[in-house]
Short mmCIF file of C-alpha atoms in Angstrom, two decimals:
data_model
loop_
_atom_site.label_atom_id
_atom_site.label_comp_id
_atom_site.label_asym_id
_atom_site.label_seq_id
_atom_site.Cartn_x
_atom_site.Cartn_y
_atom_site.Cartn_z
CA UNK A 1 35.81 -97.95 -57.14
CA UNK A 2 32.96 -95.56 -57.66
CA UNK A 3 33.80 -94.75 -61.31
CA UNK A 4 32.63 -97.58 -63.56
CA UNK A 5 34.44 -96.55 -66.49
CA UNK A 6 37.89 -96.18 -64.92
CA UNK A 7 41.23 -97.92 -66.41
CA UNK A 8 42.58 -101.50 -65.11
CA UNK A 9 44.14 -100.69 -61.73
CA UNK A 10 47.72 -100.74 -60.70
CA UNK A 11 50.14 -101.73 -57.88
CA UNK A 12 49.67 -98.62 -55.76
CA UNK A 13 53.49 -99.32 -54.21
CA UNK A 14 54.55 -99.21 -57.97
CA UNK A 15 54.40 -95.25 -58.35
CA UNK A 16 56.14 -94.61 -54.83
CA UNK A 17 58.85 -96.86 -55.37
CA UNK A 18 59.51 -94.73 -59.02
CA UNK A 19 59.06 -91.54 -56.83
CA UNK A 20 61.88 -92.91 -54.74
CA UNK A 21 64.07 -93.19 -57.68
CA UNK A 22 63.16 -89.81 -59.37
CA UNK A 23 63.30 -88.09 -55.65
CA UNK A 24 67.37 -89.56 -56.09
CA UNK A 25 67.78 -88.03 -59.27
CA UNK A 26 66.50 -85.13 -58.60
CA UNK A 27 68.76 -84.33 -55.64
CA UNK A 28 71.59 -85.21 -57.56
CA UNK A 29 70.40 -82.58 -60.33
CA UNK A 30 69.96 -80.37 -57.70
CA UNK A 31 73.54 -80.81 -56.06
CA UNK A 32 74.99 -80.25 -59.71
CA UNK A 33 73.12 -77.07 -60.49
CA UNK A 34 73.71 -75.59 -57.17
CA UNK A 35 78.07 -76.08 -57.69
CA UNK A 36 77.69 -75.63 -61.28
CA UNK A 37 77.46 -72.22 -63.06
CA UNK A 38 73.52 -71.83 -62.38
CA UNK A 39 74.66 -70.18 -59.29
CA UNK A 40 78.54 -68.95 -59.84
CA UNK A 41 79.23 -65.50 -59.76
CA UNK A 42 81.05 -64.14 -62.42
CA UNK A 43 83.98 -62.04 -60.11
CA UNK A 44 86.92 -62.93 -62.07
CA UNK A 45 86.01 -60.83 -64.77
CA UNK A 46 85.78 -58.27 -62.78
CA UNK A 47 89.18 -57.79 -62.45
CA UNK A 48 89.90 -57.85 -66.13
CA UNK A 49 87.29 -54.81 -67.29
CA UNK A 50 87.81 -53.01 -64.01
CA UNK A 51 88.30 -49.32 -64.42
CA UNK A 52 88.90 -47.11 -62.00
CA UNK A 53 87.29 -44.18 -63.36
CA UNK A 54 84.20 -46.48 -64.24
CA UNK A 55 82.66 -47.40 -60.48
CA UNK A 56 79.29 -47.93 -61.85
CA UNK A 57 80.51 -50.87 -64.57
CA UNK A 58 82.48 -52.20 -62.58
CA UNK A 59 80.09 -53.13 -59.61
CA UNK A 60 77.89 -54.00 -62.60
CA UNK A 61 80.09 -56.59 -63.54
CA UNK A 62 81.62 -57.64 -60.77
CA UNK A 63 78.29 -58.66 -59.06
CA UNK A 64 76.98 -60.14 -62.06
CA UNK A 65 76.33 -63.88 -62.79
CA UNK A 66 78.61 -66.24 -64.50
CA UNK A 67 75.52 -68.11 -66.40
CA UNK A 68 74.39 -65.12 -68.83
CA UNK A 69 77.90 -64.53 -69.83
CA UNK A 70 78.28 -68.30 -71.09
CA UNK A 71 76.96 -69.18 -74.63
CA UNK A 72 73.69 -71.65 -74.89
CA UNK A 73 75.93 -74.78 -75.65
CA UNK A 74 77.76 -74.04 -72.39
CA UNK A 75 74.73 -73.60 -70.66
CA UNK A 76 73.44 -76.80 -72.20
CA UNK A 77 76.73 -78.78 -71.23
CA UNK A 78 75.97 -77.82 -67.57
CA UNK A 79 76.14 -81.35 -65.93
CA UNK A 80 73.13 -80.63 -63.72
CA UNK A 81 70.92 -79.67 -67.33
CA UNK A 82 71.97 -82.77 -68.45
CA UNK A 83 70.78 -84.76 -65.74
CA UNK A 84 67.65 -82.90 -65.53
CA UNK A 85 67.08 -83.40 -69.31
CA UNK A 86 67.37 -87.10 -68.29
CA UNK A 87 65.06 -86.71 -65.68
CA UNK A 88 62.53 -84.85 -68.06
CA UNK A 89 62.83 -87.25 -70.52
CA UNK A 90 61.92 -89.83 -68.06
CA UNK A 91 58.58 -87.92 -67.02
CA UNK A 92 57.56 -87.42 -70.71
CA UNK A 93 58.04 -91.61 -70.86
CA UNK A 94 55.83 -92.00 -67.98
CA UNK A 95 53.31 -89.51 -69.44
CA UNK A 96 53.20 -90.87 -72.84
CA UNK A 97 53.46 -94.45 -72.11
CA UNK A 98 52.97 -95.51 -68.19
CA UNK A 99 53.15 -99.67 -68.56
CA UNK A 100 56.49 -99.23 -70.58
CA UNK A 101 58.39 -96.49 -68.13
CA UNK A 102 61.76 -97.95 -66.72
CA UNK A 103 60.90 -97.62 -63.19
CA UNK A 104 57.26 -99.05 -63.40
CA UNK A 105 58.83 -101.89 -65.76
CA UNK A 106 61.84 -102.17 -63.18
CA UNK A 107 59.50 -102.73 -59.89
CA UNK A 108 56.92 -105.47 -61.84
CA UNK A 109 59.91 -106.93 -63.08
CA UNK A 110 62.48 -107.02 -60.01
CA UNK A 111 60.37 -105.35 -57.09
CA UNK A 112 56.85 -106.81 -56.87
CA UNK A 113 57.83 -110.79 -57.59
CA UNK A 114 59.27 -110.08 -53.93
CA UNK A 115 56.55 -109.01 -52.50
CA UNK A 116 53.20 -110.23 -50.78
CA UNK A 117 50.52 -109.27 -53.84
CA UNK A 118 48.37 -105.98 -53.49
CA UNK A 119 45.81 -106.05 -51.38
CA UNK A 120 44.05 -103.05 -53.33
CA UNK A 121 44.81 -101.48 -56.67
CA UNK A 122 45.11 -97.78 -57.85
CA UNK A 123 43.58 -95.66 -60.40
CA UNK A 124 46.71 -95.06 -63.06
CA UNK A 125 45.28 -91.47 -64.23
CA UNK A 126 46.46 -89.71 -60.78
CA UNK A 127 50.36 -90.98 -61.15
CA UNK A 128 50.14 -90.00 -64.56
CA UNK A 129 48.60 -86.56 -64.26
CA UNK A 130 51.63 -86.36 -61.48
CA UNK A 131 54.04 -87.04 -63.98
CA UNK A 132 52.73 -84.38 -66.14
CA UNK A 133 53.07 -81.85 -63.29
CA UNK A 134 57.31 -83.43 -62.80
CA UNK A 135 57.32 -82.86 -66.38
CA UNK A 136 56.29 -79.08 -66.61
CA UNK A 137 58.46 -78.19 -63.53
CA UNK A 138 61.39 -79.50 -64.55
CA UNK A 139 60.94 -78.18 -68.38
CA UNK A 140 60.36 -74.87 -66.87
CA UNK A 141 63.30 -74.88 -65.25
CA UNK A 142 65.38 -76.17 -68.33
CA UNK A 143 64.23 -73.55 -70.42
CA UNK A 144 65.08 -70.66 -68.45
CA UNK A 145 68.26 -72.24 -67.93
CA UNK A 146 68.68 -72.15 -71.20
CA UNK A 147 67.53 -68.49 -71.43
CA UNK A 148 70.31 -68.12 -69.15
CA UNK A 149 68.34 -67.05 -65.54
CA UNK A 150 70.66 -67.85 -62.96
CA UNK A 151 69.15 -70.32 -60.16
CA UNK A 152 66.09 -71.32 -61.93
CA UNK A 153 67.37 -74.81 -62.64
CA UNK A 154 68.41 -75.42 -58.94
CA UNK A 155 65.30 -74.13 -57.85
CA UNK A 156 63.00 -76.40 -60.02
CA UNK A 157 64.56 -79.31 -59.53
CA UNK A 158 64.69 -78.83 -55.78
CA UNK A 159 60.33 -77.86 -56.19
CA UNK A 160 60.07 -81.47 -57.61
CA UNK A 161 62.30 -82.84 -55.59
CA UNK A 162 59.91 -82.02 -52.54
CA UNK A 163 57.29 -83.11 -54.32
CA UNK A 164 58.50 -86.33 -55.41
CA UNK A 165 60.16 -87.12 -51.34
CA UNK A 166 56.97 -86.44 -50.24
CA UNK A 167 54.95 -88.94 -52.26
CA UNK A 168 57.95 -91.47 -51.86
CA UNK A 169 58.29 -90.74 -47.78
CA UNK A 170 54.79 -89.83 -46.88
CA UNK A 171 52.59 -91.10 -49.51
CA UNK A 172 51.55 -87.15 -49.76
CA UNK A 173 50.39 -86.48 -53.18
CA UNK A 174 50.66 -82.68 -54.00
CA UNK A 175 49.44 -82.94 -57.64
CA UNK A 176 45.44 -84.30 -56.19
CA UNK A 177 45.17 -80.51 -54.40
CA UNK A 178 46.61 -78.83 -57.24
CA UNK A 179 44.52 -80.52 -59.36
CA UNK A 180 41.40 -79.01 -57.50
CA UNK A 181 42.85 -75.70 -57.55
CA UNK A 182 43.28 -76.25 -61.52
CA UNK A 183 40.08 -77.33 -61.83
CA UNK A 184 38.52 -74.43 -59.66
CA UNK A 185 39.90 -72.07 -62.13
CA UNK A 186 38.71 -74.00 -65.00
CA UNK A 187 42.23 -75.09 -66.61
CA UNK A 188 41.37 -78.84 -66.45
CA UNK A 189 37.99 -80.72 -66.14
CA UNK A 190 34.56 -79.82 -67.79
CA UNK A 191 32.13 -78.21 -65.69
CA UNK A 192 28.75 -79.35 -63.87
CA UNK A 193 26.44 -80.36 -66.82
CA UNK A 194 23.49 -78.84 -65.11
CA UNK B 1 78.64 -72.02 -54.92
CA UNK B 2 81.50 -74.58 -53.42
CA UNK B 3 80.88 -77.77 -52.56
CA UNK B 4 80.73 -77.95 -48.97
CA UNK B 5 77.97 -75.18 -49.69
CA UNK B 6 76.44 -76.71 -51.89
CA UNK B 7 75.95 -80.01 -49.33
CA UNK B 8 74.40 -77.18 -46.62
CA UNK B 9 71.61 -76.28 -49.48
CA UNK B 10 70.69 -79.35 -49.62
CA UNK B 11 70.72 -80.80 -46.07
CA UNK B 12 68.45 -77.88 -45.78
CA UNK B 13 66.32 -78.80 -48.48
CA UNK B 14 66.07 -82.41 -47.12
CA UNK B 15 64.67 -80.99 -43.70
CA UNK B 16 62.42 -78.44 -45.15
CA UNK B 17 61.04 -81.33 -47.02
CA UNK B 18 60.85 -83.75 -44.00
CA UNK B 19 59.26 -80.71 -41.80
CA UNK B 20 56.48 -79.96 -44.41
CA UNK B 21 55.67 -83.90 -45.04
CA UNK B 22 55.24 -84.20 -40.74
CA UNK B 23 53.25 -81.12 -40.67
CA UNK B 24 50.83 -82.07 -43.49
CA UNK B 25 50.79 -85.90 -41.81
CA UNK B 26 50.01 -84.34 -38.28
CA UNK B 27 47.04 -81.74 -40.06
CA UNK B 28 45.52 -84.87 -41.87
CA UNK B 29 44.81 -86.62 -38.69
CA UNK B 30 43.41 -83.62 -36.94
CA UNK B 31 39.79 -82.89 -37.09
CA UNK B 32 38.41 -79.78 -37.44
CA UNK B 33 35.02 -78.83 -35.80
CA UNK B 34 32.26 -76.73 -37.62
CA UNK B 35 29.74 -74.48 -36.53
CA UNK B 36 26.93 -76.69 -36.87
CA UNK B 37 25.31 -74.23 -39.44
CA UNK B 38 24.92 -76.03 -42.72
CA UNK B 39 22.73 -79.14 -43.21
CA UNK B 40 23.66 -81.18 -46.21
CA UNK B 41 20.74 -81.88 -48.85
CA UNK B 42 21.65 -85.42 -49.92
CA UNK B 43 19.83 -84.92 -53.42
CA UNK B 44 22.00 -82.30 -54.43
CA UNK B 45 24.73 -84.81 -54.20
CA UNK B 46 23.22 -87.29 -56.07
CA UNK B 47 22.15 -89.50 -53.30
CA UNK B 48 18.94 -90.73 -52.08
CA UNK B 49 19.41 -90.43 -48.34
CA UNK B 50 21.34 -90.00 -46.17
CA UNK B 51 22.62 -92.32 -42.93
CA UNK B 52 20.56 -93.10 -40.03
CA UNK B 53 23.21 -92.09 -37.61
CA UNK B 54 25.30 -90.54 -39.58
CA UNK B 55 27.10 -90.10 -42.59
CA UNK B 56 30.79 -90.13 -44.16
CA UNK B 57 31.03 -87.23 -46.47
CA UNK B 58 33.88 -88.01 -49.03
CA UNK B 59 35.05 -85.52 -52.01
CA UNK B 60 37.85 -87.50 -54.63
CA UNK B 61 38.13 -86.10 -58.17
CA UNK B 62 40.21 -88.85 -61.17
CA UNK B 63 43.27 -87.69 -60.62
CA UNK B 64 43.92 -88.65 -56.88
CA UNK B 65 45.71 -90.84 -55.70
CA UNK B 66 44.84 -91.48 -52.50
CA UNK B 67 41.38 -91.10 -53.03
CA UNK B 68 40.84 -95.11 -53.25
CA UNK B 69 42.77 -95.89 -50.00
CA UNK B 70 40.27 -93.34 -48.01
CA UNK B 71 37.18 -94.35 -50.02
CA UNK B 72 38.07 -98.53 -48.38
CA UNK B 73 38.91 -97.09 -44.90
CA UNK B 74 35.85 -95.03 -44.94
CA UNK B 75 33.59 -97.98 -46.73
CA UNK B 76 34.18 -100.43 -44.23
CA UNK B 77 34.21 -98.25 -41.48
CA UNK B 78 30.90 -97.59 -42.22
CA UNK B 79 30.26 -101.65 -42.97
CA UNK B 80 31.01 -102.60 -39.20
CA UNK B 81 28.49 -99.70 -37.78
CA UNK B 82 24.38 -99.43 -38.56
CA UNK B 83 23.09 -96.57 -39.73
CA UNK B 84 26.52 -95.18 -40.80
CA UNK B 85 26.65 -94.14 -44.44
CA UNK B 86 29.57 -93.62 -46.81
CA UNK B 87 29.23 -91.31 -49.42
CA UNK B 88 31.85 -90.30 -52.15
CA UNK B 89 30.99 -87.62 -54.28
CA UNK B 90 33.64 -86.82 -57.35
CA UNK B 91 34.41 -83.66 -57.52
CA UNK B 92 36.10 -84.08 -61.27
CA UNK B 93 33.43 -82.51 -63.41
CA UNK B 94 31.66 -80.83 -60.10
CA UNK B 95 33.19 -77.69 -59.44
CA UNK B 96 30.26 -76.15 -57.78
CA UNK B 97 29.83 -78.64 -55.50
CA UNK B 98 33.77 -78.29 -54.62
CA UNK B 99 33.40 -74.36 -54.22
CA UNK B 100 29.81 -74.76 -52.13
CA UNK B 101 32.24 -77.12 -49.75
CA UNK B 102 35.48 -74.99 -49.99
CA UNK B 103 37.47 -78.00 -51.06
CA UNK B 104 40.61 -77.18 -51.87
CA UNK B 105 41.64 -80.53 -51.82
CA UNK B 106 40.86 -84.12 -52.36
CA UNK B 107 39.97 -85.98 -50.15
CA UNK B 108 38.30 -83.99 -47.83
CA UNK B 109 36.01 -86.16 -45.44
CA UNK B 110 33.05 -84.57 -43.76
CA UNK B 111 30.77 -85.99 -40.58
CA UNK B 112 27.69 -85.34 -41.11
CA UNK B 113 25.74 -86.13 -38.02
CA UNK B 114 21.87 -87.93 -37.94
CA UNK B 115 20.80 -85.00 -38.85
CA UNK B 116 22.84 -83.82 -42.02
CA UNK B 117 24.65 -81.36 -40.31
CA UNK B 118 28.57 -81.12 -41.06
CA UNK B 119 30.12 -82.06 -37.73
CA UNK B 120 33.65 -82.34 -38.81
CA UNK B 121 35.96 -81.92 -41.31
CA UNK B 122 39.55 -83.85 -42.21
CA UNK B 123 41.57 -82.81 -45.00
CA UNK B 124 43.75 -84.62 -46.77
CA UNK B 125 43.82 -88.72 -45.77
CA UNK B 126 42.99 -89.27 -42.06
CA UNK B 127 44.15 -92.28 -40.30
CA UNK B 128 41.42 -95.07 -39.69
CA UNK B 129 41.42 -94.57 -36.00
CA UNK B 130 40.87 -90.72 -36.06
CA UNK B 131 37.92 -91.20 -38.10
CA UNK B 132 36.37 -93.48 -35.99
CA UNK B 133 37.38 -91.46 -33.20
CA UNK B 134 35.75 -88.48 -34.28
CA UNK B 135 32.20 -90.74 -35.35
CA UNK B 136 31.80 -91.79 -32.55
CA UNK B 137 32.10 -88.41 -30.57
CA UNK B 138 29.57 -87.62 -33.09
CA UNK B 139 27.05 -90.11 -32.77
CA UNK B 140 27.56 -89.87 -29.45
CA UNK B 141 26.47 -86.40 -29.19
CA UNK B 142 23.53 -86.97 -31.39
CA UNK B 143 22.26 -89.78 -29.12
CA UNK B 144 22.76 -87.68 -25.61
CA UNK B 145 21.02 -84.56 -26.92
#
């Protein structure tokens, strides 16, 4: 390693195999918000404020979205918000405190006794900073769920889905480019000390 | 959105996924040829020389992860060849070295032939075997010409 003042390496296996878990989750979140009321139409009341000399209300309402109409607590009691809120939670753990995370503790604990010993160990900081990037995704779309924009819950949690799959599957880590692009527009990182 | 919906959105979502992860696979294994226009001053990178042959270009930054795994390959690829060089230049607190390079992401591995010139150019994490594919192409050329 080139860096001599980088942090004790880890098991690079460790943070695909919690990937694999949070890429689970996070299709489950996303099955939940796409047949929950994230994406439900609101038709039925239609019917009830329909008035025939009111066209122009009536396709208003009729073509509307279910999740606006619902109060925040409803929103909130969405099963797929829950289980992103979960999932959320989980990233925050992993930001705040890496070694004690449940899926990091779960694979040292149950996983790597199993296993031949790594050959090579991995920088922690990367994971982590991917964590941070789960952790703003999801949040985002928790928010405006909460705000009440329809699909923006199914949508986030299917953005970090892909991105977790593909560092599970393909050992494709999305958050080193973005972290470039960041950097290259000066939101993270200090610059050249010429 | 009904359930049997519901499963179509996400069997798409699983093979959008799995399509994007094979095409960014296949693109990290393929290298990309440059104009052999730019010759790479080895000071400006905080190095003293460069190789003999030639050298391995690498860009990482902190926060990659698979910067490690390419910075081995590359090391002991260039630890079974003479006169092969492997260079790895962070990028973390060197924008202006990432936007003289257009490196939009880490790693990016250049070839820089005997000369310094870039030669070739991988994004992403190439395969062992590509990269010593594409050296030797390289030194190859160098020594013909």
């Amino acid at each position: 390693m080139p860096e001599s003042h980088a942090p004790k390496g880890i098991d690079p296996r460790g943070p695909r195999f919690a990937a694999s878990i949070t890429a689970v989750l996070l299709l489950i979140a996303t099955f939940l918000a796409l047949v929950g009321p994230s994406t439900a139409r609101a038709a039925t009341l239609g019917w009830f404020t329909y008035q025939p000399l009111d066209d122009s209300s009536f396709a208003f309402v009729a073509d509307s979205w279910l999740l606006p109409q619902l109060s925040v607590a409803q929103r909130a009691s969405d099963p797929a918000f829950v289980v992103t809120l979960v999932i959320a939670l989980l990233f925050l753990w992993s930001v705040l405190s890496p070694r004690t995370a449940p899926w990091g503790a779960l694979y040292r604990r149950a996983v790597a006794p199993r296993l031949a010993p790594p050959t090579d160990l991995e920088d922690p900081r990367p994971p982590r900073f991917a964590q941070g990037v789960g952790l703003a995704v999801t949040s985002i779309g928790l928010v405006l769920h909460l705000l009440g924009l329809p699909w923006a819950l199914p949508i986030a949690t299917a953005m970090a889905f892909a991105a977790a799959f593909l560092n599970a599957v393909f050992s494709l880590c999305l958050g080193c480019q973005l972290y470039l692009l960041l950097q290259r527009a000066g939101l993270v990182g200090r610059p050249a000390a010429v | 959105m009904n359930l049997f919906a519901g499963a179509l959105v996400l069997a798409a979502l699983l093979a959008v996924t799995v399509g994007v992860g094979l095409a960014l696979r296949w693109q990290q294994n393929r290298p990309r040829r440059l104009n052999p226009t730019e010759v790479v001053d080895p000071q400006r990178l905080g190095a003293e020389s460069l190789g003999e042959n030639a050298t391995l270009l690498q860009f990482s930054t902190e926060m990659c992860g698979r910067c490690p795994g390419v910075h081995r390959t590359l090391g002991s690829i260039a630890g079974d060849r003479d006169g092969v060089m492997h260079l790895d230049v962070d990028l973390t607190h060197r924008p202006d070295i990432a936007k003289h390079f257009h490196v939009l992401q880490t790693p990016t591995t250049l070839i820089l032939d005997r000369d310094g010139v870039v030669q070739t150019r991988f994004g992403g994490t190439p395969s062992r075997s590509a990269v010593e594919l594409e050296l030797a192409r390289v030194t190859a050329e160098a020594g013909g010409a």
